[in-house]
Short mmCIF file of C-alpha atoms and ligand atoms in Angstrom, two decimals:
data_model
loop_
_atom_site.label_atom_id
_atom_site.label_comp_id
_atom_site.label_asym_id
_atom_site.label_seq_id
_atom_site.Cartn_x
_atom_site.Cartn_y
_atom_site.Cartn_z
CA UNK A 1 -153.72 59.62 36.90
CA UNK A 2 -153.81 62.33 39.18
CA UNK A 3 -156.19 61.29 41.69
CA UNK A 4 -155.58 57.39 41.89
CA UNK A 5 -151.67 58.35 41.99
CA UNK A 6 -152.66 60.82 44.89
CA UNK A 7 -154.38 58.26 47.31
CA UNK A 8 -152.35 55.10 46.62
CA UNK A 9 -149.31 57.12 47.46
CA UNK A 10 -150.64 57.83 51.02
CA UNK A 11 -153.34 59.51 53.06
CA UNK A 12 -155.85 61.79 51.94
CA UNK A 13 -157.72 63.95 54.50
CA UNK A 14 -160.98 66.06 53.70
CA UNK A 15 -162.70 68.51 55.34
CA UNK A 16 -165.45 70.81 53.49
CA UNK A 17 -163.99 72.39 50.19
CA UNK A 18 -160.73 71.56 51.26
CA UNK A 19 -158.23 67.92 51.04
CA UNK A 20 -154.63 67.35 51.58
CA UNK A 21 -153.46 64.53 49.58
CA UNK A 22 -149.47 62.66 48.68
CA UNK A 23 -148.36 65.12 46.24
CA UNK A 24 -147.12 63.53 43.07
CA UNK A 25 -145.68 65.31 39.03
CA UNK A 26 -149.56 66.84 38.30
CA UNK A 27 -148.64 69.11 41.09
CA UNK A 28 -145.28 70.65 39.89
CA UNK A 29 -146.86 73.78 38.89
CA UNK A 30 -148.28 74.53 42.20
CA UNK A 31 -144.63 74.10 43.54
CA UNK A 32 -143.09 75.97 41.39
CA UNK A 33 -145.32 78.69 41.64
CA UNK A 34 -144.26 78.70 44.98
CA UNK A 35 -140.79 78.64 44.82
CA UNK A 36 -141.02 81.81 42.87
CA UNK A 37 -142.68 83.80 45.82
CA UNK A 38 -140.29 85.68 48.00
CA UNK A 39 -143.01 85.24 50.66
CA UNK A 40 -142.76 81.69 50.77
CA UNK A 41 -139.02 81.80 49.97
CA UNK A 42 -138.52 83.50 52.83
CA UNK A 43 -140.90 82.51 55.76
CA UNK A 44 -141.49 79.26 54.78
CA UNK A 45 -139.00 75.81 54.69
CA UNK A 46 -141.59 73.46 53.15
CA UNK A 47 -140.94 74.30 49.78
CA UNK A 48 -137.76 75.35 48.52
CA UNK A 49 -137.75 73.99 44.90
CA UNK A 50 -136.64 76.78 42.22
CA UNK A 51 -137.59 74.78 39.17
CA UNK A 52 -139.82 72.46 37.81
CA UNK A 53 -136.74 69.26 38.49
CA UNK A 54 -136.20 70.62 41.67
CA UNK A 55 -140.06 69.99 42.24
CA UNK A 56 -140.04 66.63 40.73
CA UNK A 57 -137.43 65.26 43.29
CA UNK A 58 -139.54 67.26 46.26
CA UNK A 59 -142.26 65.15 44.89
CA UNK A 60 -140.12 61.98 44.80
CA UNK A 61 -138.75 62.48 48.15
CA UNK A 62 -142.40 63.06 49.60
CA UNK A 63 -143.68 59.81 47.97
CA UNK A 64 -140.43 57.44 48.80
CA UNK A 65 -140.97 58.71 52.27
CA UNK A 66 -144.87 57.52 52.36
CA UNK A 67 -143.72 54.06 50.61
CA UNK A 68 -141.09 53.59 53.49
CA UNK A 69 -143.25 55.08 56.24
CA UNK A 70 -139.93 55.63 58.46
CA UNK A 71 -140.51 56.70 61.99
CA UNK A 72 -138.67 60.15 60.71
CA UNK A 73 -139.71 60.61 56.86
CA UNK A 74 -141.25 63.76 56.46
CA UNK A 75 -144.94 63.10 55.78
CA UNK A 76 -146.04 65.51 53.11
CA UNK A 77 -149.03 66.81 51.48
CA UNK A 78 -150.56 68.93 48.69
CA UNK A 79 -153.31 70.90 49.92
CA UNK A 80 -156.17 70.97 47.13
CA UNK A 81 -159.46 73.22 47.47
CA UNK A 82 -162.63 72.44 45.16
CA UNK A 83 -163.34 74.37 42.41
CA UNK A 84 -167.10 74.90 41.67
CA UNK A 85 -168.50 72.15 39.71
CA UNK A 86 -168.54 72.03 35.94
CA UNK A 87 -169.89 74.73 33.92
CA UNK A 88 -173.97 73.32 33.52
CA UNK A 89 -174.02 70.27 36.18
CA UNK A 90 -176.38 70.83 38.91
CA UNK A 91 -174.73 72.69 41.74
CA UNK A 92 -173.69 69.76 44.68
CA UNK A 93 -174.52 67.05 42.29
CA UNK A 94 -171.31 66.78 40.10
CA UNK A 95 -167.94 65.67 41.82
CA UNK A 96 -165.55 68.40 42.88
CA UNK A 97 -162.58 69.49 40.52
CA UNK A 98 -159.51 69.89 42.81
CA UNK A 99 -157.21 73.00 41.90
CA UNK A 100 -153.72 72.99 44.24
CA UNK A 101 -153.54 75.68 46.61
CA UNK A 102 -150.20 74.84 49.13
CA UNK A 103 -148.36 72.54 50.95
CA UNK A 104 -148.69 71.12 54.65
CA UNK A 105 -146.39 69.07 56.19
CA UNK A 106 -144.77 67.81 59.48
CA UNK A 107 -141.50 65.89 60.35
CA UNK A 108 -141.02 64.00 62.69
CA UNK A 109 -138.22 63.36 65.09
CA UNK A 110 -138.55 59.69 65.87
CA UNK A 111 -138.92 60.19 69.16
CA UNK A 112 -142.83 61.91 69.55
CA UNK A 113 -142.25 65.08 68.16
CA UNK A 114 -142.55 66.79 64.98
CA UNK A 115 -142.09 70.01 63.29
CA UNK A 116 -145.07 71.53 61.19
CA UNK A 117 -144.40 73.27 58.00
CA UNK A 118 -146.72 74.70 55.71
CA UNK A 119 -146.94 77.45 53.02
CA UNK A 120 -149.95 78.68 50.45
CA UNK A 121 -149.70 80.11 47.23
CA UNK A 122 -150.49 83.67 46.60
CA UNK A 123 -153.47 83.09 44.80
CA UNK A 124 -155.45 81.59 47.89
CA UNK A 125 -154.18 83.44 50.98
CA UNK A 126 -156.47 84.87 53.14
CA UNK A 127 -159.19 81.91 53.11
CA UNK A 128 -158.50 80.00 55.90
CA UNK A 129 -156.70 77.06 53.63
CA UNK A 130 -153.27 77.22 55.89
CA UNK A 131 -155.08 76.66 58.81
CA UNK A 132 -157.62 74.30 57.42
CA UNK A 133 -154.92 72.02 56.29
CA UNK A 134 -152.96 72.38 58.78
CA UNK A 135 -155.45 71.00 61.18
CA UNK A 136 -156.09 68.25 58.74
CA UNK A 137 -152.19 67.30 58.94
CA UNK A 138 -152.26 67.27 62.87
CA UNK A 139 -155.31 64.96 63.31
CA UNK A 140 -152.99 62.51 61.26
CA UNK A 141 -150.20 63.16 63.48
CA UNK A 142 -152.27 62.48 66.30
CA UNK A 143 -154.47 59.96 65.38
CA UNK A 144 -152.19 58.01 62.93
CA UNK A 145 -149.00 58.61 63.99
CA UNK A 146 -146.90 58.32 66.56
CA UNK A 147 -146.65 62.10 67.32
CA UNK A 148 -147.29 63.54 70.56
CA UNK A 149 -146.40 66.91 70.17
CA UNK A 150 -145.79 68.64 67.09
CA UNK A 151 -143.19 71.99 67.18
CA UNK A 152 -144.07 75.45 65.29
CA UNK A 153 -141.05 78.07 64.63
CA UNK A 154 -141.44 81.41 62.63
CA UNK A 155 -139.40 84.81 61.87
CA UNK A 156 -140.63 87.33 64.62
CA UNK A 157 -143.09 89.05 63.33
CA UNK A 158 -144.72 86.36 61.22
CA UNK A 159 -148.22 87.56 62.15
CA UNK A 160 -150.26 85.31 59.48
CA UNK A 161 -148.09 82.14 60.91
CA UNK A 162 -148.52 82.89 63.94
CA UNK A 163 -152.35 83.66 63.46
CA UNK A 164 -152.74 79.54 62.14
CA UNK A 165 -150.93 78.01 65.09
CA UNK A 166 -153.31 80.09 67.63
CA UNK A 167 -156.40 79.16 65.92
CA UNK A 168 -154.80 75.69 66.19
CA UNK A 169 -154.07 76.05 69.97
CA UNK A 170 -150.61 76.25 69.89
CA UNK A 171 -149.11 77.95 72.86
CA UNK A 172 -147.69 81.32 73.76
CA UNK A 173 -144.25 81.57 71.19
CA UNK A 174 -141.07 81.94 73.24
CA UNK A 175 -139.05 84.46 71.25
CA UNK A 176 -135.57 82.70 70.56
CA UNK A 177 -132.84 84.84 69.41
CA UNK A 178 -130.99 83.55 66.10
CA UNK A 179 -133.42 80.96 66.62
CA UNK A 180 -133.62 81.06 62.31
CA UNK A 181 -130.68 80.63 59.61
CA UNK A 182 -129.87 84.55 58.00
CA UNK A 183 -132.26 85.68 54.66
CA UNK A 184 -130.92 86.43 51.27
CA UNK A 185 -127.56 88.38 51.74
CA UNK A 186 -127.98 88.29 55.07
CA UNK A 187 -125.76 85.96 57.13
CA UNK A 188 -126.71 86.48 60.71
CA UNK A 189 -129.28 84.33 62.60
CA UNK A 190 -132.55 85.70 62.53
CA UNK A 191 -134.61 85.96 65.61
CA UNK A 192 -138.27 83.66 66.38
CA UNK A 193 -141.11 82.78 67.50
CA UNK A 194 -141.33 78.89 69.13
CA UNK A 195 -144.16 77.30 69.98
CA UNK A 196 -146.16 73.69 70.79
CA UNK A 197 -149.35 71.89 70.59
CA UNK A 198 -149.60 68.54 72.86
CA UNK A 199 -151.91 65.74 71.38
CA UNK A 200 -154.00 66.41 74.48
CA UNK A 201 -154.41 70.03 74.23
CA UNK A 202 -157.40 71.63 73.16
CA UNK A 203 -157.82 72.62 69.83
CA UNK A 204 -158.57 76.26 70.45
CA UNK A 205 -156.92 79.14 71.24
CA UNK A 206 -154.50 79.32 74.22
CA UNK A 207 -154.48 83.29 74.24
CA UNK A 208 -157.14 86.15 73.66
CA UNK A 209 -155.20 88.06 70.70
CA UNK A 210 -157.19 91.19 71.43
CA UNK A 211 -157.56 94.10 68.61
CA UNK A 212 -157.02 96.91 69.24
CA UNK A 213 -160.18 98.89 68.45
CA UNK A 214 -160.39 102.41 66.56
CA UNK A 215 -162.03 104.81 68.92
CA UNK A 216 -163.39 107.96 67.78
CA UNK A 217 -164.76 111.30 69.18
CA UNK A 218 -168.52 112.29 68.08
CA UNK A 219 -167.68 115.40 66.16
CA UNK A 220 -164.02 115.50 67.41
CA UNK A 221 -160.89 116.43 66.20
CA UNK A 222 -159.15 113.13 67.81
CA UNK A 223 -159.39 109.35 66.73
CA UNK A 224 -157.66 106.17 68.97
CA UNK A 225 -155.76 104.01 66.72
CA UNK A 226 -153.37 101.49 67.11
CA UNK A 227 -149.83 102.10 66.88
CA UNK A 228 -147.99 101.07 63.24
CA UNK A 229 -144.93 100.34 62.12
CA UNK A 230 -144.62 103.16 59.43
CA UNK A 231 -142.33 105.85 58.97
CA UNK A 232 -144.64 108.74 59.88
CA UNK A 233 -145.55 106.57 63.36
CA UNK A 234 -141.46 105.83 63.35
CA UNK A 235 -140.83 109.16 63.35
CA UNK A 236 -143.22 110.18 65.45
CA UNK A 237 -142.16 107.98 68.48
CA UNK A 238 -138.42 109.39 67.38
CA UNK A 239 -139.71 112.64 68.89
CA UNK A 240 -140.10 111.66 72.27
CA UNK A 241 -139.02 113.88 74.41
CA UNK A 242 -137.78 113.94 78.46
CA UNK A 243 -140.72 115.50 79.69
CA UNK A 244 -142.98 112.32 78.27
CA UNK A 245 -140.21 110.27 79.35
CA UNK A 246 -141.05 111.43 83.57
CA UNK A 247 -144.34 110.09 82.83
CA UNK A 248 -145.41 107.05 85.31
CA UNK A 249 -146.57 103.77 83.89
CA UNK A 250 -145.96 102.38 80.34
CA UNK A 251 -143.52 104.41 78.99
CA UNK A 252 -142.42 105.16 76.16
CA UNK A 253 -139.71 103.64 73.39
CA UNK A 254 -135.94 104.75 74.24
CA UNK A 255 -134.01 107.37 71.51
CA UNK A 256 -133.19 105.44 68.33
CA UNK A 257 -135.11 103.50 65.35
CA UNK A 258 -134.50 99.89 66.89
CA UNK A 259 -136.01 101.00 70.52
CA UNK A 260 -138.62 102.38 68.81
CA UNK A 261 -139.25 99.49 66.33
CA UNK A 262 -138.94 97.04 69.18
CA UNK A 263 -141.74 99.40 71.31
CA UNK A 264 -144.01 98.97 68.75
CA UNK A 265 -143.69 95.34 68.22
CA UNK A 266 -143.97 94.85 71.90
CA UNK A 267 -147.65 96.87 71.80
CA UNK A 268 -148.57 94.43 69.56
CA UNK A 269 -147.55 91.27 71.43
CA UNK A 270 -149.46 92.41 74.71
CA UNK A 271 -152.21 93.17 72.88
CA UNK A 272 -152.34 89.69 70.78
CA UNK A 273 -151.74 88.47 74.71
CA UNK A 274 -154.69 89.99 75.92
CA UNK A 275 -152.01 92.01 79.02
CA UNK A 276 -153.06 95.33 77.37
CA UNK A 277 -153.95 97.59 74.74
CA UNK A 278 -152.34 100.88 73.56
CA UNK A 279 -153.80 103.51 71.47
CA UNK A 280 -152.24 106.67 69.39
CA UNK A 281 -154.01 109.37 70.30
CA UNK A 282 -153.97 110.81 66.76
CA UNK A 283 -155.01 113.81 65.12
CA UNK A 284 -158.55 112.62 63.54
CA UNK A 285 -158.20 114.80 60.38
CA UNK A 286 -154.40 113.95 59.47
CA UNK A 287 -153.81 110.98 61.08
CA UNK A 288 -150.56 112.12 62.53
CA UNK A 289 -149.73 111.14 65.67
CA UNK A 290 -150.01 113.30 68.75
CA UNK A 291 -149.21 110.79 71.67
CA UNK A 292 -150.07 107.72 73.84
CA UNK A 293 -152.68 105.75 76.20
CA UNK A 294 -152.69 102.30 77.41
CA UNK A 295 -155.17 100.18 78.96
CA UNK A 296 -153.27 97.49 81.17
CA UNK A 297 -153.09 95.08 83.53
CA UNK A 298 -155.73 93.53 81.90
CA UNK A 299 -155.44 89.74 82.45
CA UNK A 300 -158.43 88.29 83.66
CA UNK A 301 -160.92 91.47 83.81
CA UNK A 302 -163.71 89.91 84.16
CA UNK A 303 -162.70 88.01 87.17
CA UNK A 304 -161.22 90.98 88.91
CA UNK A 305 -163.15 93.89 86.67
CA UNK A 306 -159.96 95.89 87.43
CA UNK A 307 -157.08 98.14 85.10
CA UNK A 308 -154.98 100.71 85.14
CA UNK A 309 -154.18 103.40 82.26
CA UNK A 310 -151.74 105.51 81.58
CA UNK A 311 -150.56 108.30 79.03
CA UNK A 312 -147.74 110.90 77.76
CA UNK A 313 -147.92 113.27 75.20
CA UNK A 314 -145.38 114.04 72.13
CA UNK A 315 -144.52 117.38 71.83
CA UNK A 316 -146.55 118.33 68.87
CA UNK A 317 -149.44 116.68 71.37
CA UNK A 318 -149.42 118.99 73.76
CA UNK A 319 -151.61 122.18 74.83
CA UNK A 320 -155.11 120.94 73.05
CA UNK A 321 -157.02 118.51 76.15
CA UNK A 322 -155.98 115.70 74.48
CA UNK A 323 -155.43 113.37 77.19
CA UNK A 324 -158.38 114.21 78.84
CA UNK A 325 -160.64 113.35 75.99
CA UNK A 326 -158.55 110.45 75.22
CA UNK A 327 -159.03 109.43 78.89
CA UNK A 328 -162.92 109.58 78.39
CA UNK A 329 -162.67 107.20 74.92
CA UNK A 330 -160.72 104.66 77.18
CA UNK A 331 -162.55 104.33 79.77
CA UNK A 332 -165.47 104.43 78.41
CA UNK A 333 -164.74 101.80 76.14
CA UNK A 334 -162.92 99.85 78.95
CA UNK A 335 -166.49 99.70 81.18
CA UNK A 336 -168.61 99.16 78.21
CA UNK A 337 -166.92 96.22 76.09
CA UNK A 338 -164.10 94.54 78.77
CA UNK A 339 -166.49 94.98 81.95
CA UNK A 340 -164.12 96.35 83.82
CA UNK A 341 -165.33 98.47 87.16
CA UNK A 342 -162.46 100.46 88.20
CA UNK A 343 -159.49 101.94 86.66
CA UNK A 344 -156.66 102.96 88.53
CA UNK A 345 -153.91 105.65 87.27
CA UNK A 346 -150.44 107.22 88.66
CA UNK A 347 -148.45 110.30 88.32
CA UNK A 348 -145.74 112.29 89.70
CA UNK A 349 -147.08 114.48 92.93
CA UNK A 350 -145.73 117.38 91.11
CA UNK A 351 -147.49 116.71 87.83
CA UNK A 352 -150.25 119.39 87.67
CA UNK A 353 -151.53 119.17 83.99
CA UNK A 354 -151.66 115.31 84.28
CA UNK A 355 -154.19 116.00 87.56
CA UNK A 356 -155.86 117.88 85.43
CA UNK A 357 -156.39 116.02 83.27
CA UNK A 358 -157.63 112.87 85.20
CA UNK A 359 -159.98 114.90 87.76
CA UNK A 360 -161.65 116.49 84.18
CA UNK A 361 -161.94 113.20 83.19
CA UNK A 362 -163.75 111.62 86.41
CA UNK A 363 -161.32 110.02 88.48
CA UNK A 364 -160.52 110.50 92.19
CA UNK A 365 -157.12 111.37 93.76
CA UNK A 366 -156.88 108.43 96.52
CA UNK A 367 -153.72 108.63 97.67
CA UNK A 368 -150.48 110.18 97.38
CA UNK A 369 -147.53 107.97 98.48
CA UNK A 370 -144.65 110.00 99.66
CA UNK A 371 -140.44 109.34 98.48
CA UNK A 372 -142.28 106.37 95.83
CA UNK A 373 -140.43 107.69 93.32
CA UNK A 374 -136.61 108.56 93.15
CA UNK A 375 -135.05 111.00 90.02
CA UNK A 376 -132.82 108.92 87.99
CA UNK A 377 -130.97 112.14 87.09
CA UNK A 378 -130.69 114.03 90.53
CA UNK A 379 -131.69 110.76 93.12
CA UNK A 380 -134.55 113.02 94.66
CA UNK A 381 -137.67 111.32 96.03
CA UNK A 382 -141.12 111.89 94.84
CA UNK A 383 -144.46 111.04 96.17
CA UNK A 384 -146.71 109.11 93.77
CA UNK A 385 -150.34 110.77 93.62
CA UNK A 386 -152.85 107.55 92.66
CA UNK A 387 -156.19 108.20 91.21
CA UNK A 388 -159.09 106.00 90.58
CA UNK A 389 -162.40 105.58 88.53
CA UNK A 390 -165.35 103.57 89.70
CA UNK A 391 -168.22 102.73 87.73
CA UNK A 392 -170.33 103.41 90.84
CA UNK A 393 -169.07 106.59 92.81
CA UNK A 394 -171.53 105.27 95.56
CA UNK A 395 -169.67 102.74 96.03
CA UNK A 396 -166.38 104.36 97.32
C1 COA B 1 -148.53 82.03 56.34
C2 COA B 1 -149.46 81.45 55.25
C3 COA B 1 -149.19 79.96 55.15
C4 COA B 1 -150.91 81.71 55.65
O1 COA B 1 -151.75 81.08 54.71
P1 COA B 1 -153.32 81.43 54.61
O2 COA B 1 -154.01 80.33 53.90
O3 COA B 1 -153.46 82.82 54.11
O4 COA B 1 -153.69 81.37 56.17
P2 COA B 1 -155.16 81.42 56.80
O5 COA B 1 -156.07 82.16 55.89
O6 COA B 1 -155.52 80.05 57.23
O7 COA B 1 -154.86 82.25 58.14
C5 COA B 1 -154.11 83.44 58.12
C6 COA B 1 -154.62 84.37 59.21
O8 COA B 1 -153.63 85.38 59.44
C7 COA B 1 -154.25 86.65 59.31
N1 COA B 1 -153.22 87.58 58.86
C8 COA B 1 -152.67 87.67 57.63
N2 COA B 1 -151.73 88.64 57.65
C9 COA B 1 -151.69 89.14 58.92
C10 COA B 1 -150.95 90.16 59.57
N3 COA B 1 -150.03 90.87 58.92
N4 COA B 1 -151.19 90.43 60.88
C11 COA B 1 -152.13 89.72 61.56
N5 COA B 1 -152.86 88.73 61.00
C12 COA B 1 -152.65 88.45 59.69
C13 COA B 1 -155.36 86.42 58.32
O9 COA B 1 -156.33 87.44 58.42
C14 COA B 1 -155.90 85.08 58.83
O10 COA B 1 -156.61 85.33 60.03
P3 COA B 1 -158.06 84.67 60.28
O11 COA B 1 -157.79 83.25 60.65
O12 COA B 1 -158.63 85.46 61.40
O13 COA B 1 -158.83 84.83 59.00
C15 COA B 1 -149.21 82.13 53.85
O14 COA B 1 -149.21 83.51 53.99
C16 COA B 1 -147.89 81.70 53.21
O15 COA B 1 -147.84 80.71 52.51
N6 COA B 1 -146.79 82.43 53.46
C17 COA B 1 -145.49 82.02 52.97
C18 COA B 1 -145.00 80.69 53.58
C19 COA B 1 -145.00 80.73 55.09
O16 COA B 1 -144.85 81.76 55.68
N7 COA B 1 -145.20 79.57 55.75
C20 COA B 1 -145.23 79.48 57.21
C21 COA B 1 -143.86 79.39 57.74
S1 COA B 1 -143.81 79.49 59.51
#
C-alpha cells in the first residue's frame, strides 16, 4: 500500500538515492523515532508527535492538506533514501527498497512566502539527506507553487541548520533576539538565526564559510587551532588579563563566562563569513591554550590581496617567542593559500616586545601616527606605530 498510497496522496520528488514523498501510517515509525530525539525535539518544529496517535494525525493533517491543496496548507513530505537492492539481484537491476530517513516541509503564508522545516533521524545524519531533500522541497515551491521566497529560522548556534540553508543559497542569517519560543523548563525567548532564499537566487552559496585551518610548526612546540567552546578554552579566555587587553586590533572577550562565550561564537561567525580567521596559539604538546592571532579584513583578498593581523598573549603565553612564530605560521599561510600580498599590523608606540616581535618576524615599521590612541583609564594620547609585510620587499 505504501507506495501507491504515497504518490496518489501528492508529489513525489527524486533525486539519486534519495525521494521525498506524502507521508502516510507506513511511516509512523520514522516519526516517532523522531519525536523521541531531544535533537529534533529541540531544534526542529516539523515534527513534534510524542506517540505513535500523535503521528497518525501528523500524517492525517499532511494528507488532508495535499487533498485540499489550500494556498496555506503545509505541504509535507517523508524523505526516503534507497536501500541497496535485494540480497542476490544484480546490483542496478532490481528496484530500490525505500527505508524513511526524515521529514521536509514548507508552509506557506498565502501570500508568496513560506517557511522551510525539516529534521532527520539520527540514524542518517551526516549524509547530505537534509539538504538533499530540502532542495527537492524548494524546486516544488518554486516550480509548482506559488512561492516566491521561502523563510529559514534556527536557535543561534544551529551550525548543521545553518550548514543546509548555505549550501542551498540562503542568505547571511540576521540574528533576532527571542526570535524562538523558550526550551524545556525554560520560559524565555530564545535567540536566532533568520534567513531567505528568493526563487531567483542562485542555488549556491551566498557566503565563503571559511575553516579555520590547523597550522603547525615543523618540529615545534606550538600548533594554530581554532578557538572552542570548551571549558579548558572557557577558562582560558577567563584569564585575560589588562596587559592583553592594551593590545591594538581584535581584542579580546570582556571578564565573565557570557563575554567570553559570546567572543567565541563571534570567531566563528566571521570566519563562516569569510571577514576573518582567528587562531589559538596553543601549546602543541598539551593543547592548552597560550593566546591569540587573527587574520582580518579579509573580504575580497583576492581583489585587493590585502590583511591585517593582530595578536595578544594570555599570561601563561608569555616569555617563550610565541607570537613571533605564530606570526610566521600566519602569514605564511595567508600568502600561500588566500593570495594575499601584504599584511598590515598595529601597536601601541610604547609596545617594545610586540616590535619585537613583528620586525623578527619580517615586517617593516612604516609609520608611527602620533596622539592615535587615547588611555581609556588616564585619557593620555598615544602614537600608533604601523608595520607592514610585502611579499616583494622590492617593491616598497
Ligand atoms: C539539522 C539536520 C536536519 C541536518 O541533517 P543532515 O541530513 O545531517 O544534514 P546534511 O548532512 O544535509 O548537512 C549537514 C551539514 O552540517 C555539517 N555539520 C553538522 N554538525 C555541524 C556543526 N556542529 N558545525 C558545523 N557544521 C556541522 C555537516 O558536516 C554537513 O555539512 P556538509 O554539507 O559539508 O557535509 C539534523 O541534524 C536534524 O534533524 N536535527 C534535528 C532537527 C533540526 O534541527 N531541524 C532543523 C531545524 S532549523
Amino acid at each position: 500500500m505504501a507506495e501507491d498510497a504515497a504518490s496518489s496522496a501528492g508529489p513525489v520528488r527524486q533525486r539519486e538515492g534519495l525521494r521525498i514523498v506524502p507521508p502516510h501510517d507506513g511511516h509512523t515509525g520514522l516519526l516517532v523515532g523522531l519525536g523521541a530525539d531531544e535533537q529534533a525535539r529541540r531544534w526542529g518544529d516539523a515534527v513534534p508527535v510524542r506517540d505513535a496517535t500523535a503521528a497518525r494525525a501528523w500524517v492525517g493533517v499532511a494528507r488532508e492538506a495535499w487533498a485540499g491543496r489550500q494556498r496555506w496548507a503545509p505541504r509535507r513530505w517523508v524523505v526516503e533514501v534507497a536501500q541497496e537492492a535485494a540480497q542476490g539481484a544484480t546490483p542496478g537491476t532490481a528496484a530500490p527498497a525505500w527505508r524513511p530517513a526524515g521529514t521536509v516541509e514548507y508552509r506557506p503564508d498565502g501570500h508568496g512566502g513560506a517557511e522551510v522545516g525539516y529534521a532527520v533521524h539520527p540514524d542518517h545524519r551526516g549524509r547530505g539527506v537534509a539538504t538533499q531533500a530540502l532542495g527537492l522541497a524548494l524546486d516544488h515551491a518554486f516550480a509548482e507553487d506559488e512561492v516566491v521566497l521561502a523563510r529559514w529560522r534556527a536557535e543561534v548556534g544551529h551550525w548543521a541548520s545553518r550548514r543546509v540553508a548555505w549550501r542551498l543559497g540562503f542568505s547571511v542569517p540576521a540574528q533576532v533576539r527571542g526570535l524562538l519560543p523558550g526550551w524545556g523548563q525554560d520560559r524565555a525567548p530564545r535567540d536566532g538565526w533568520w534567513a531567505t532564499l528568493h526563487r531567483d537566487d542562485p542555488r549556491e552559496p551566498a557566503y565563503p564559510w571559511r575553516q579555520v585551518p590547523v597550522l603547525a610548526e615543523q618540529g615545534g612546540d606550538l600548533r594554530l587551532r581554532p578557538w572552542r567552546a570548551d571549558a579548558d578554552d572557557t577558562a582560558a579566555l577567563m584569564s585575560v588579563d589588562d596587559v592583553a587587553r592594551q593590545c591594538v586590533g581584535p581584542l579580546p572577550p570582556g571578564p565573565g563566562e557570557e563575554a567570553v562565550q559570546a567572543w567565541t561564537r563571534g570567531r566563528l561567525e566571521s570566519a563562516v563569513l569569510g571577514h576573518s580567521l582567528t587562531w589559538c596559539i596553543a601549546d602543541a604538546r598539551s593543547d592548552a591554550a597560550l593566546g591569540s592571532i587573527c587574520l582580518f579584513d579579509l573580504v575580497d583578498p583576492c581583489a585587493h590581496g590585502c590583511a591585517e593581523v593582530g595578536s595578544w598573549l594570555l599570561p601563561a603565553g608569555r616569555g617563550r617567542g610565541a607570537v613571533t612564530r605564530a606570526l610566521g605560521l600566519v602569514t605564511r599561510y595567508a600568502v600561500a593559500e588566500l593570495g594575499v600580498h601584504r599584511i598590515a599590523a598595529r601597536t601601541d608606540e610604547r609596545d617594545a616586545a610586540s616590535h619585537r616581535a613583528l620586525l623578527r618576524a619580517g615586517f617593516r615599521w612604516t609609520v608611527t601616527e602620533p596622539q592615535s590612541r587615547v588611555d581609556e583609564r588616564g585619557g593620555e594620547r598615544h602614537g600608533t606605530a604601523r608595520f607592514a609585510l610585502l611579499t616583494e620587499p622590492s617593491a616598497g
